[in-house]
Every structure is written in structure tokens, then in C-alpha cells.
Amino acid sequence: MLSLYDTIKVPDVDYVLIHRDDEDPAQFYMVTDRPTIAVDDDNNPLLTFILYARDLDNLGPEDSEIQRAYLSLTTQAAVSDQDEQKIRQYLKRLVRFNPKLSYPPAFIDGSVEFVTFNEDLVRFSTGSKQPSLIGANLASFSQQFSQEGSEVFRQSVEQGVIPAIVNYSLTYLARIPAVSIHIHGNRRDFYEELKRHTIVTHTKKKNGKVVYKKTWPEIGSLKEFRDIFHSLTIDIDSGDFRDEDPNSDLTQKLETMAFGILETNILPSFFETAFTPATEEQSSNKWLKEVEKEMEGEIDVHINKRDVIQKRINPNAQLSEILTPEQIKRATIYVDASQQFFQELDVTVNANVNFEDDPVYALKVFLDYDQQDDVRNVRVKKAKEYLFKNAGDVHRFRQIMAKNSDGSPKDIYQYWSELVYKNTGETIRIPNTGTIEARERQLVISYQRLGFKKVTIALGAMPEVVDAVRVNIRYPGSNASSAKQSFELTRDNPLAVFFTYTGHSGPPRDHVYDLVYVLKDGQQMETREQRDNAETLTIPNPFEQSKSTRFLAQADFSVIDKVIVDAIYRDQRNDYEATHHAELMSNGETSGWTFSLRDPNLTRFTYNIIIVYQDGSSEEKTDVEGELGDTIPVGTGGVEALEVQVDAGLVDWDKYRRIFVYLEYEDPGNNLKQDEILRFSADSDDFVMWKVLLRDSDKTSFRHKLRYFGAESGDNFEGTWQETDDPVLVLEEPVR
């Protein structure tokens, strides 16, 4: 696995950081902070810039009036072939054998955007949003400019400036290597040595009091400490690091870590007490004698650290930094605006398949264009086969299209794929028979298209108390032997891959999984079975799971003084307890209670309520059961409940990033007012219940307002307050 430390910088390739593998000494990983443009089979940038102009035949490209423009490109967070060769040669001299070089093996999340002008100059913009998360992280984008935007872009290119930015945000897994720090020695020996290096001065005040000032040697590093003190030994065992120069940056980092532990955990108790008695008064001091007694025994401190963490990088660059104006010019095509359609079919093809780690040897993709040209009465045909053995490979299919009788192009082509397994050589054709029709200009052959389900399972940062996590995962409805698997993840083996053929067409359905946390003392914490469709499953720290519970006062505070709540949560198995106290003094007042769970399945708790009336009397309810995460009404209650079901299941989450739902209920006659703000996103639950305890069963109307935040700013929308008594509120496309 990629090691977080032990990094290398290659001269003249400073935009790339090289990581070692923590097990294979020949394996290295390239992490770049600069995106590039992918290239086709002929090493040409995958970039098309089409300018539509009037009177093109008469005036020529330079003098024509531009009407609109279309730009498409494929980006990647990759290292150029030339720089990769420099890296290989440098590593070969460093390790004395042929190195293996690749990109980080486990990307678990990422986003990418291509930005040019604002929405006034760009008619539409579309793109990958999420890169491939394999290898060079390919992504494709296209934009159509308005007339003004087209002219601005063209003139900028002619002046050597390309007004566009590519921004990546990528998260990959890295291991903090096994580092063992052992600090040991005799306490008395070290204390005596410390006293020899301690300078003590004393000042006698007018009142007869003696003030002592202690001065110790200034120590700023582990090297300085070792030079001065010899009775305390600091051993650093960096078992995951190989062939390190004692003067390397890594060695210095480890020594800094060790010195920090020494400063924080050991030295304070000595420095606070160590000085040499200089007078009889000091020698007879009882406190000093007690200090001398404490300086007995051995110092023996072990610090061990190894963990898997998520590391984020942000490769970004202006397009002019990764493409020259000459390259843009070669990719620029002028088309007469009177021609309604562009005549060339230009398809980029790439495989979003991890050939290195998954059981896939190769992928063949067959493209076939076969159409009758109704204008020329000829058959236009072209077929091509592409072989993929690397996730960074990109192929390009180009063909002048046949036309319909009205001159419009026939832009439909067919494709099919063939996947070849490693070791066995078995092949699977997708689809089993026939072909798939497509119009896409960026054809990405992913596991989803191929009918496979792949889930990368990664161990998140775990506390020391967790030894291992067992993951039981299955794909419902499949009879394949690989459709049900179990994995055990540890700090030494933090990654696993669930890979199975679904056996059906269309996108893969949800997978189902449960987790078993194995603790150091032998206890096991089991989670409920969960469903998900994400391609990455990161196992969370079980002790970081928290629940937020709210107590909501519902009472007539004209006769009630306050409502007192005392809640207690007990997890006897994990020897854990949490309590909460609240005093609510107005109707609708809430008190929140949030804490982390040891056992995520244990969510029941009990609470007591004391209702204190203004005349001094009180009413008590004890051992009431509650569920963590709920909003719990406390007080004298109501005659019945208004339950409003908010349903976000129909929202297009590709278009919207989040939606806020504002809810209000008011009954002035009974001094009851309750409001709530619900937040929905692609990661939240689709169904949320809002509950109000009513005082008047006939008053069931409430009001709501919706606010949409789109992926594009033009999709933002804020509605007006609407009143209704319909208990089902469905979030749909807003009517503008």
C-alpha cells in the first residue's frame, strides 16, 4: 500500500511527489499536483474547438463573424511520458533495479470541474463532475459559448492566453507506516545526570524567604538531547522504511516525532524537580527528600503507530499552463454557420477498469458505424477494435457521418465489449448477443456498463482498541459464487475489493453489508445490515458515530413554571454512560443532547420528567423510554399528533446539491408554536417525519417553504411560504 512518508522528489519534476509502497521495494506511486489533457492514439490532445462563423467561404476564418463555439476536452491528473521517463531513470539510480511506477492504487473520492466564463458567456456546460478514480483520473467536459463568449475565447487564444481552469479534488488512501519508538533508562541515573547539567541560583528576599531559579540546557532536537544526556536511550524502529540515509528528511521527521514524545510525556516531571541542593537548609527540606524517593525505578515507554488515513490533493492549473496556443489552434475547426450540423463523429473511448488490482486482464471494445447516406445514396461504414490494458489508455474513433435527406447527420453508432479475465483467460461478451446503440461523444466503459459490481472496501482511521473489522457483503438476487463474500480488515491489511458479475443488464443494484468490530479485549460490536450503492465503502470509527436527540417543551406555560428533564443512556457491555439535564421554560423551547456511541445498535435510553406548576405543585414521570435521534415532546402533551411526511425520493440529485425545507406550525389560541428546518442532500435519508403534538385537533394546517441549491447557480430557487393541511410533502422540480 502507498506509504505516507518516505517520499521522493525528482529533480526537474517538482510537480510530482513519489511515494514508496510499504511492502514492495520496487513499487512507487506518482502523485501530481498538475492536471493535463489526455492524448489520443496519435499523441494529439483530446481537444476539439469548433467555431461557427458566417460567410466563411467569402471572408475566411480570420475575418469571419463568429456566431457560437463548442469546446470539448478530456482531462487527467497524470504525468507526461517525458517526465515519467525522468522519474524512472532517477529511481533506477536510487534503488539499483528497474522500478515499477503507477498512480495511487486506491482513490476513494474525487471531483473535477472545468471553468471558463460566467453563465452570461456560456450557454451550457456539462462534464464528468467525478473523475474515473482509477489511474490518471480521466474526466471529460464540453461547453457551448454564446456569440460574445466565442469571440472572447478565440481572441484570448490568439493572444497566447487560454481563459480556462481545471480543478481536481482527489482523496486516496495512504498508510502511516509502522513506527516503534522505545524510550528507556534508569530514572535515578537520568535524574543524577540532569542535576549535573542544572544551574541553580538563589536569592534571599527581605522577608527572609529564599527563591531558587533553575536553568537547564536548551534542547531543541533529539540530536542535541543525545549529545548531552547518555543515561536515557531513544530507539526508533521504522520497520516499514528501507535503505534510509541518516540525514534524510524522513529520519529527521521520525526523530522530531520521538523528541515530541520525550518532551511531552517524560521530561516535564524531571525538569520541574531537578536541582542540586546547595545549602544545609535545602538538604534538610522534607519536600526534596520526597522528590529523591520518586526518582527510583525504570523509564520504559513504548509508542507504536500504524494507521490508514485519507489523503486529499488538489491538482489544478490554467489551461494555458498545460496546452500551448499552437495546440489549441491545431484543434480548432471553423464551420460555416449556415451548416446547421457538424459532420464528423468524434468519439473518445476509455475504460474505467482497474487492470492492475482487479481480476481483469484486458478489455476489448468494438465500435461500428454503419449508416445509409440518403443525400449521396451511398453506405458509410467504419468498424474498429480497441484493446485496453491500462486505465489511462484513451482511444479515438473519427468518421464523417452519413446524412438524412434534410442534411442532418446520422450520429448513431453501435458498440459491444469483451472482458478477458486474468489467469483463466475466460471471456465475457457484453451484451451476450447483438450490440448497444449510442450517441455519446465520450464513451466510458465502466463496470456498471459491463454488468459488474465492484466495491472498494477501505479501513478508516481506527482507535487502538479496535483490532480488526469483519465485513460481510453480498449482492442480493445473484447466484454467482462471488456474490457473497467476507473480508477481515486490519491495519496490516486495510483494503479489500468485492467484485462480482451481476448477471443482469442495466446498472447494478444496492449491495448489502454488515460490520463486526473486533476489540482488543475480545469483545465484538456488530452493526445492523445496511444497503448502499456506492463504489467505495470506508469503514468508520465506531466510536465516532454520534446521535443528536432533542427534547421539545409542549405545555401551557401560563400555568406551568418549567419542565425538568433528566436522561440517562447506559451501554453496560462497553462500560459507558451518558447523562443529560435540561430545564425548559417556554412552549417550543428545545434542548439538544449529542454524544458518541460505542455500540451503534444500542439507541434506547430512559428519562425522567418533572413538571413544576406555578403554584408550587409538581408532577413526575419516571423511566420513560426514548430513542436516540428523535425529537421528544415533553410536558403536558397534546390531544393528538400532526405527523408530516417529507419525501425527497423524486429529487434529481445530479441537478441539486441540497434542499432546505422550512416548516412552521402555530396555534396562538393555545400558545403553541413549533418550527423545524430539514436539510436534504444525495447522502441524506429520503423520508423524514416532522411531528407536532396538537392542542386543538381541528387545527391541522401548517406552512412550509422550500429552498433549492443547484449544482449550477442557475438552478438555485427559493419558493414562498405555502399553507396546507396535507400531511405528505413531496419535493419535486420547482415551478418557477
mmCIF file of C-alpha atoms in Angstrom, residues 14 24 63 142 152 240 268 303 312 325 334 338 342 371 443 458 531 543 563 569 575 590 594 613 726 735:
data_model
loop_
_atom_site.group_PDB
_atom_site.id
_atom_site.type_symbol
_atom_site.label_atom_id
_atom_site.label_comp_id
_atom_site.label_asym_id
_atom_site.label_seq_id
_atom_site.Cartn_x
_atom_site.Cartn_y
_atom_site.Cartn_z
ATOM 1 C CA ASP A 14 8.922 19.123 -8.881
ATOM 2 C CA ASP A 24 7.139 -3.968 -2.297
ATOM 3 C CA ASP A 63 -12.263 37.858 -40.773
ATOM 4 C CA SER A 142 -17.916 20.200 -23.059
ATOM 5 C CA VAL A 152 -13.583 36.402 -26.362
ATOM 6 C CA ASP A 240 8.343 -0.086 7.022
ATOM 7 C CA PRO A 268 8.351 17.581 32.497
ATOM 8 C CA ILE A 303 4.946 4.139 21.303
ATOM 9 C CA ARG A 312 -6.527 14.806 -0.162
ATOM 10 C CA PRO A 325 -1.862 28.224 -28.198
ATOM 11 C CA TYR A 334 -14.183 26.515 -38.410
ATOM 12 C CA SER A 338 -25.256 28.143 -42.464
ATOM 13 C CA PHE A 342 -21.262 19.374 -37.688
ATOM 14 C CA GLN A 371 -25.431 4.141 -41.961
ATOM 15 C CA LEU A 443 -17.790 6.649 -24.226
ATOM 16 C CA ALA A 458 -11.184 0.583 2.987
ATOM 17 C CA ARG A 531 -27.749 -1.164 1.932
ATOM 18 C CA PHE A 543 -16.737 5.448 18.460
ATOM 19 C CA VAL A 563 -40.325 21.215 32.627
ATOM 20 C CA TYR A 569 -28.011 6.337 28.423
ATOM 21 C CA ASP A 575 -18.956 0.254 30.355
ATOM 22 C CA THR A 590 -35.731 22.727 22.865
ATOM 23 C CA THR A 594 -25.454 14.839 21.333
ATOM 24 C CA TYR A 613 -46.506 24.277 38.175
ATOM 25 C CA ASP A 726 -51.764 17.713 3.524
ATOM 26 C CA VAL A 735 -42.244 25.532 -10.653
#
